[in-house]
Amino acid sequence: MKILVTGGAGFIGSAVIRHIIQNTQNSVLNVDKLTYAGNLESLSLIEKNPNYQFSHTDICDRAALDQIFTDFQPDLIMHLAAESHVDRSITGSAAFVETNIIGTYQLLEATRHYWNALPENKKTAFRFHHISTDEVYGDLEGTEDLFLETTPYAPSSPYSASKASSDHLVRAWNRTYGLPTIITNCSNNYGPYHFPEKLIPLVILNALAGKALPVYGNGAQIRDWLYVEDHARALYQVVTEAAVGETYNIGGHNEQQNIDVVHAICELLEELAPNKPEGVAQYKDLITYVTDRPGHDLRYAIDATKIKQDLGWVPQETFATGLRKTVQWYLDHQDWVANVQSGEYQNWVAQQYQSEQA
Ligand code: NAD
């Protein structure tokens, strides 16, 4: 099969592509704009594989998308391209509306145009898989509830509102035009190649540098953490096995308070990186409480029973095993981290693609 993956240079998209190239015979075309969050170095393990190709494209560019469909002729689409950081959505929501809503709309329309012209057997087998977040369901504060696939949407942040909008568009394109779509809503991911603005890599890297470990509010926010490679396996199973029109929640059954996550990282670092920066007695001494994010949801938690029952998917990692792997990965990949943090990588992107933009 030929699989078009959008956002494949990002954290989850790169895990999906590594999973497909390393475990199947399928071809992948990675369509990515390479924003600050996109990093082709996350694909270095598979970039030379003949089944892998890259296209430096903005999903908002309809003409470019049409050309990609004509040239590549995908059998499946896995749509992960998005602006994904809640904090950035609070200070600059425009890019979230642009990519997450307009970009998804452009991709849906380009897909519909292509799909309508396919022969009947290809049309039936085709799937458009939209990858979304559990944040569309809003806050579970004050309840013991879990998010079900039928939980009403109640997004709190510009990020989650833009993802909710894109989910609605995808569902409408299925219902109105018959486009064979599937949606998945996943909890917080963590693991290798995670951009250092997100909680887990930020805490690991700040601790190693002897910098403050910022914790929002009192750190009591609860998230359900899933190891990114478990998510990638789930996504591949969904796109190849799920019925048209389905929605699946994906989660790790790993509810943790943010402050406990930070303590767990500090304990792992005491064991795996005992040579601490000068002046640091214990990594946990670096924990610093900062003003909470506006509109911060207190608790998210996923009921992943449906995907287990229908497709037999369960996570392989516990939070303890996944977090240990993650901390060790950051210790072993200082080059990747240094390139991402120094801006060297963004300079390379600017140079590499200068001629395209001229
Ligand atoms: P990410 O920010 O690491 O990567 C996003 C990728 O999309 C980057 O490579 C970026 O260059 C690309 N991109 C952004 N705008 C684009 C555009 N206009 N055109 C083409 N490419 C563009 O995000 P992630 O954490 O890998 O998340 C991937 C998807 O999964 C997102 O849709 C996100 O909403 C969803 N999700 C993420 C999590 C999580 O914990 N990270 C959890 C659930 C769902």
XYZ file of C-alpha atoms and ligand atoms in Angstrom:
402
model
C 0.000 0.000 0.000
C 0.961 3.631 -0.453
C 0.414 5.652 2.694
C 0.426 9.450 2.732
C 1.376 10.694 6.213
C 0.996 14.404 7.026
C 3.126 15.832 9.846
C 5.561 12.924 9.603
C 8.511 15.016 10.779
C 6.788 15.631 14.115
C 6.926 13.626 17.311
C 4.111 11.118 16.685
C 4.231 11.236 12.877
C 7.904 10.242 12.852
C 7.141 7.322 15.199
C 4.344 6.229 12.830
C 6.659 6.368 9.804
C 9.485 4.523 11.573
C 6.957 1.861 12.601
C 5.569 1.420 9.065
C 8.927 1.407 7.270
C 10.577 -0.912 9.785
C 7.709 -3.396 10.092
C 5.842 -3.478 6.756
C 6.447 -3.396 3.005
C 4.263 -0.295 2.523
C 5.520 2.926 0.936
C 5.223 6.205 2.795
C 5.139 9.779 1.524
C 5.734 12.221 4.361
C 4.070 15.606 3.694
C 5.366 18.163 6.170
C 5.848 21.932 6.232
C 8.751 21.617 8.708
C 7.605 24.150 11.272
C 9.739 24.564 14.395
C 8.239 21.229 15.570
C 9.151 19.240 12.465
C 12.548 17.594 12.420
C 13.743 15.285 9.647
C 16.506 14.005 11.933
C 13.777 12.048 13.731
C 13.582 9.953 10.545
C 17.319 9.359 10.094
C 16.888 5.629 10.884
C 14.694 5.103 7.804
C 15.339 8.083 5.492
C 17.408 6.033 3.025
C 14.833 3.263 2.731
C 13.486 3.177 -0.868
C 9.930 2.914 0.524
C 10.225 6.369 2.113
C 9.830 9.790 0.436
C 9.490 13.327 1.746
C 7.598 16.324 0.373
C 8.143 19.754 1.902
C 4.549 20.963 1.649
C 2.063 23.032 3.633
C -1.286 21.231 3.932
C -3.001 24.598 3.426
C -1.662 24.672 -0.153
C -4.433 23.011 -2.158
C -2.633 23.126 -5.519
C 0.408 21.382 -4.017
C -1.845 18.757 -2.415
C -3.583 18.047 -5.736
C -0.215 17.500 -7.387
C 0.857 15.145 -4.589
C -2.305 13.056 -5.011
C -1.772 12.861 -8.773
C 1.861 11.804 -8.409
C 1.714 9.496 -5.375
C -1.789 7.957 -5.710
C -2.195 7.041 -2.021
C -4.274 4.109 -0.746
C -4.442 5.489 2.799
C -3.984 8.868 4.483
C -2.842 9.355 8.053
C -3.318 13.018 8.946
C -1.129 14.154 11.839
C 0.044 17.605 10.687
C -1.027 20.151 13.260
C 0.033 22.902 15.561
C 0.098 20.912 18.784
C 1.331 22.946 21.741
C -1.397 24.344 24.043
C 0.802 27.144 25.439
C 1.590 28.420 21.947
C -2.127 28.348 21.090
C -2.786 30.759 23.943
C -0.244 33.326 22.755
C -0.736 32.789 18.992
C -3.983 31.090 18.034
C -3.922 32.092 14.337
C -1.537 29.329 13.275
C -3.791 26.781 15.013
C -6.873 27.953 13.128
C -4.852 28.029 9.910
C -3.260 24.583 10.032
C -5.636 22.583 12.208
C -8.902 23.854 10.711
C -8.161 25.325 7.261
C -5.363 22.828 6.579
C -7.603 19.882 7.464
C -10.340 21.352 5.262
C -7.943 21.701 2.305
C -6.700 18.147 2.815
C -10.253 16.802 3.005
C -11.206 18.567 -0.207
C -8.082 17.440 -2.061
C -8.741 13.893 -0.815
C -12.395 13.997 -1.870
C -11.471 15.202 -5.337
C -8.924 12.369 -5.699
C -11.120 9.702 -4.075
C -14.149 10.473 -6.278
C -12.123 9.610 -9.379
C -10.778 6.276 -8.065
C -11.985 2.974 -9.513
C -14.621 1.298 -7.327
C -12.320 -1.301 -5.680
C -9.750 1.368 -4.701
C -12.492 3.713 -3.570
C -13.878 1.103 -1.184
C -10.498 0.216 0.284
C -9.408 3.868 0.726
C -9.205 5.391 4.255
C -8.659 8.915 5.584
C -7.460 8.595 9.183
C -7.579 11.799 11.223
C -5.385 11.769 14.322
C -6.802 13.841 17.166
C -6.553 14.381 20.883
C -8.534 13.576 24.033
C -8.399 17.304 24.827
C -11.462 17.831 22.585
C -13.577 16.326 25.388
C -12.610 19.053 27.882
C -12.048 18.751 31.603
C -12.980 15.805 33.874
C -12.398 17.844 37.041
C -14.450 16.667 40.010
C -15.564 13.364 38.470
C -14.295 9.805 38.306
C -15.466 9.591 34.665
C -13.364 8.468 31.730
C -13.648 9.775 28.167
C -15.721 7.495 25.950
C -16.024 7.809 22.166
C -19.514 9.212 22.839
C -18.434 11.875 25.357
C -19.657 15.295 24.136
C -17.006 17.707 22.920
C -16.182 20.616 25.275
C -12.731 21.953 24.332
C -11.088 24.525 26.626
C -8.040 25.905 24.783
C -7.556 27.385 21.313
C -5.573 24.207 20.528
C -8.299 21.776 21.580
C -11.012 23.938 19.972
C -9.137 23.868 16.670
C -8.710 20.087 16.902
C -12.413 19.692 17.778
C -13.284 21.750 14.692
C -11.146 19.533 12.502
C -12.768 16.390 13.959
C -16.203 17.831 13.094
C -15.093 18.571 9.535
C -13.801 15.015 9.100
C -17.035 13.505 10.452
C -19.092 15.770 8.183
C -17.058 14.768 5.101
C -17.873 11.152 5.937
C -21.554 11.732 6.530
C -22.161 14.195 3.683
C -19.804 12.994 0.962
C -19.279 9.385 2.031
C -15.520 9.911 2.351
C -14.225 6.807 4.209
C -12.866 8.475 7.346
C -11.768 7.226 10.769
C -10.928 9.397 13.796
C -8.751 8.554 16.791
C -8.510 10.628 19.965
C -5.432 9.946 22.024
C -4.131 10.926 25.438
C -0.752 12.596 26.138
C 2.134 10.881 24.385
C 5.723 10.707 25.594
C 8.887 9.020 24.354
C 11.915 9.541 22.084
C 12.179 12.519 19.659
C 9.730 14.652 21.663
C 10.312 18.375 21.113
C 11.765 19.849 24.335
C 8.924 22.330 24.885
C 6.650 19.558 26.226
C 6.641 18.571 29.915
C 8.616 15.302 29.972
C 11.547 16.233 27.678
C 11.628 19.741 29.169
C 12.037 18.367 32.680
C 14.696 15.832 31.630
C 16.764 18.404 29.751
C 16.390 21.232 32.264
C 17.400 18.884 35.085
C 20.515 17.766 33.207
C 21.386 21.445 32.605
C 20.786 22.390 36.269
C 17.887 24.673 35.282
C 14.543 25.162 37.072
C 11.892 22.465 36.499
C 8.729 24.531 35.936
C 5.491 23.025 37.267
C 2.206 24.784 36.505
C 0.067 25.759 39.543
C 0.316 23.081 42.227
C 1.158 20.319 39.745
C -2.078 18.450 40.513
C -3.175 18.245 36.842
C -3.805 14.649 35.804
C -2.953 13.299 32.363
C -3.160 9.761 30.966
C 0.283 9.041 29.465
C 0.888 6.762 26.489
C 4.294 5.708 25.146
C 4.543 7.067 21.579
C 5.487 3.708 20.013
C 2.360 2.128 21.508
C 0.379 4.938 19.878
C 2.096 4.396 16.512
C 1.169 0.682 16.608
C -2.422 1.562 17.475
C -2.661 4.060 14.607
C -1.373 1.580 12.051
C -3.829 -1.031 13.293
C -6.708 1.434 13.121
C -5.949 2.667 9.602
C -5.603 -0.871 8.261
C -8.354 -2.631 10.245
C -11.038 -0.216 11.475
C -14.414 0.135 9.785
C -15.305 3.343 7.956
C -16.824 6.075 10.130
C -15.390 4.637 13.374
C -13.921 6.636 16.232
C -11.452 5.154 18.717
C -10.093 6.561 21.951
C -6.489 5.545 22.573
C -4.917 5.739 26.022
C -2.389 4.129 28.291
C -4.406 3.533 31.501
C -1.666 5.605 33.137
C -3.229 8.514 34.983
C -0.526 10.581 36.660
C -0.402 13.967 38.341
C 2.115 16.267 36.653
C 4.056 16.689 39.890
C 4.402 12.909 40.226
C 5.709 12.705 36.659
C 8.342 15.319 37.505
C 9.365 13.432 40.661
C 9.556 10.150 38.731
C 11.901 11.751 36.181
C 14.080 13.177 38.965
C 14.359 9.734 40.584
C 15.317 8.096 37.279
C 17.941 10.762 36.666
C 19.424 10.202 40.147
C 19.994 6.598 39.038
C 20.896 7.055 35.342
C 22.756 10.395 35.470
C 24.218 10.590 38.986
C 26.851 13.198 38.023
C 24.712 16.246 38.612
C 25.426 19.805 37.439
C 27.467 21.914 39.843
C 25.495 23.189 42.815
C 22.643 20.665 42.418
C 22.343 18.340 45.436
C 19.261 16.501 44.187
C 17.451 16.948 40.871
C 14.141 17.430 42.677
C 15.524 20.579 44.357
C 15.153 22.235 40.926
C 11.320 21.937 40.978
C 9.797 25.430 40.711
C 6.070 26.157 40.837
C 4.972 28.733 38.233
C 1.661 30.547 37.562
C -0.871 28.138 36.112
C -1.824 28.214 32.431
C -5.146 30.053 31.822
C -8.055 27.662 31.272
C -5.875 24.707 32.309
C -7.918 21.498 32.398
C -7.400 19.527 35.606
C -7.949 15.979 34.462
C -8.080 13.914 31.275
C -8.561 10.147 31.302
C -9.306 7.741 28.478
C -11.447 4.627 28.418
C -9.660 2.567 25.750
C -11.975 -0.457 26.013
C -13.400 -0.131 22.495
C -10.065 -0.361 20.653
C -9.100 -3.314 22.855
C -12.364 -5.131 22.147
C -12.586 -4.362 18.416
C -8.924 -4.522 17.385
C -7.174 -6.270 20.282
C -4.808 -3.303 20.813
C -3.338 -2.791 24.282
C -0.263 -0.751 25.247
C 2.951 -2.720 25.717
C 4.678 -0.208 27.983
C 3.721 0.711 31.523
C 4.492 4.260 32.619
C 7.506 2.971 34.579
C 9.049 1.073 31.634
C 8.228 3.774 29.081
C 9.576 6.607 31.211
C 12.835 4.752 31.884
C 13.293 4.185 28.126
C 12.541 7.847 27.456
C 15.006 9.216 30.012
C 17.683 6.834 28.734
C 16.963 7.886 25.130
C 17.525 11.571 25.953
C 20.752 10.681 27.752
C 21.924 8.725 24.682
C 20.869 11.295 22.053
C 22.482 14.542 23.150
C 23.265 15.355 19.482
C 19.594 15.350 18.493
C 18.804 17.518 21.491
C 21.677 19.947 20.846
C 20.632 20.419 17.216
C 17.013 21.039 18.119
C 17.896 23.443 20.906
C 20.633 25.416 19.138
C 18.465 26.450 16.210
C 21.057 24.821 13.924
C 18.379 22.548 12.557
C 16.017 25.432 11.717
C 18.903 27.218 9.966
C 19.461 24.078 7.921
C 15.762 23.952 6.988
C 15.840 27.614 5.933
C 18.903 27.035 3.749
C 17.783 23.701 2.374
C 14.436 25.033 1.217
C 15.451 28.581 0.303
C 15.197 27.909 -3.419
C 11.691 26.425 -3.107
C 10.450 29.551 -1.367
C 12.213 32.006 -3.723
P 4.229 17.881 16.551
O 3.984 19.314 16.868
O 5.420 17.200 17.146
O 4.344 17.683 14.967
C 3.482 18.313 14.072
C 4.076 18.170 12.674
O 3.176 18.809 11.750
C 5.437 18.859 12.513
O 6.320 18.019 11.823
C 5.113 20.122 11.707
O 6.189 20.551 10.883
C 3.932 19.623 10.873
N 3.077 20.741 10.417
C 2.575 21.762 11.164
N 1.845 22.579 10.384
C 1.851 22.049 9.133
C 1.267 22.432 7.888
N 0.514 23.546 7.781
N 1.479 21.643 6.805
C 2.239 20.512 6.888
N 2.833 20.123 8.045
C 2.644 20.878 9.140
O 2.886 17.127 16.931
P 2.692 15.653 17.519
O 2.845 15.710 18.985
O 3.498 14.690 16.734
O 1.148 15.444 17.203
C 0.720 14.879 15.961
C -0.804 14.852 15.935
O -1.284 14.074 17.019
C -1.436 16.233 16.072
O -2.547 16.291 15.212
C -1.882 16.303 17.520
O -3.015 17.109 17.657
C -2.199 14.836 17.800
N -2.021 14.409 19.211
C -0.875 14.679 19.884
C -0.727 14.207 21.195
C 0.547 14.424 21.968
O 0.601 14.073 23.151
N 1.610 14.935 21.388
C -1.754 13.502 21.803
C -2.917 13.240 21.061
C -3.035 13.702 19.767
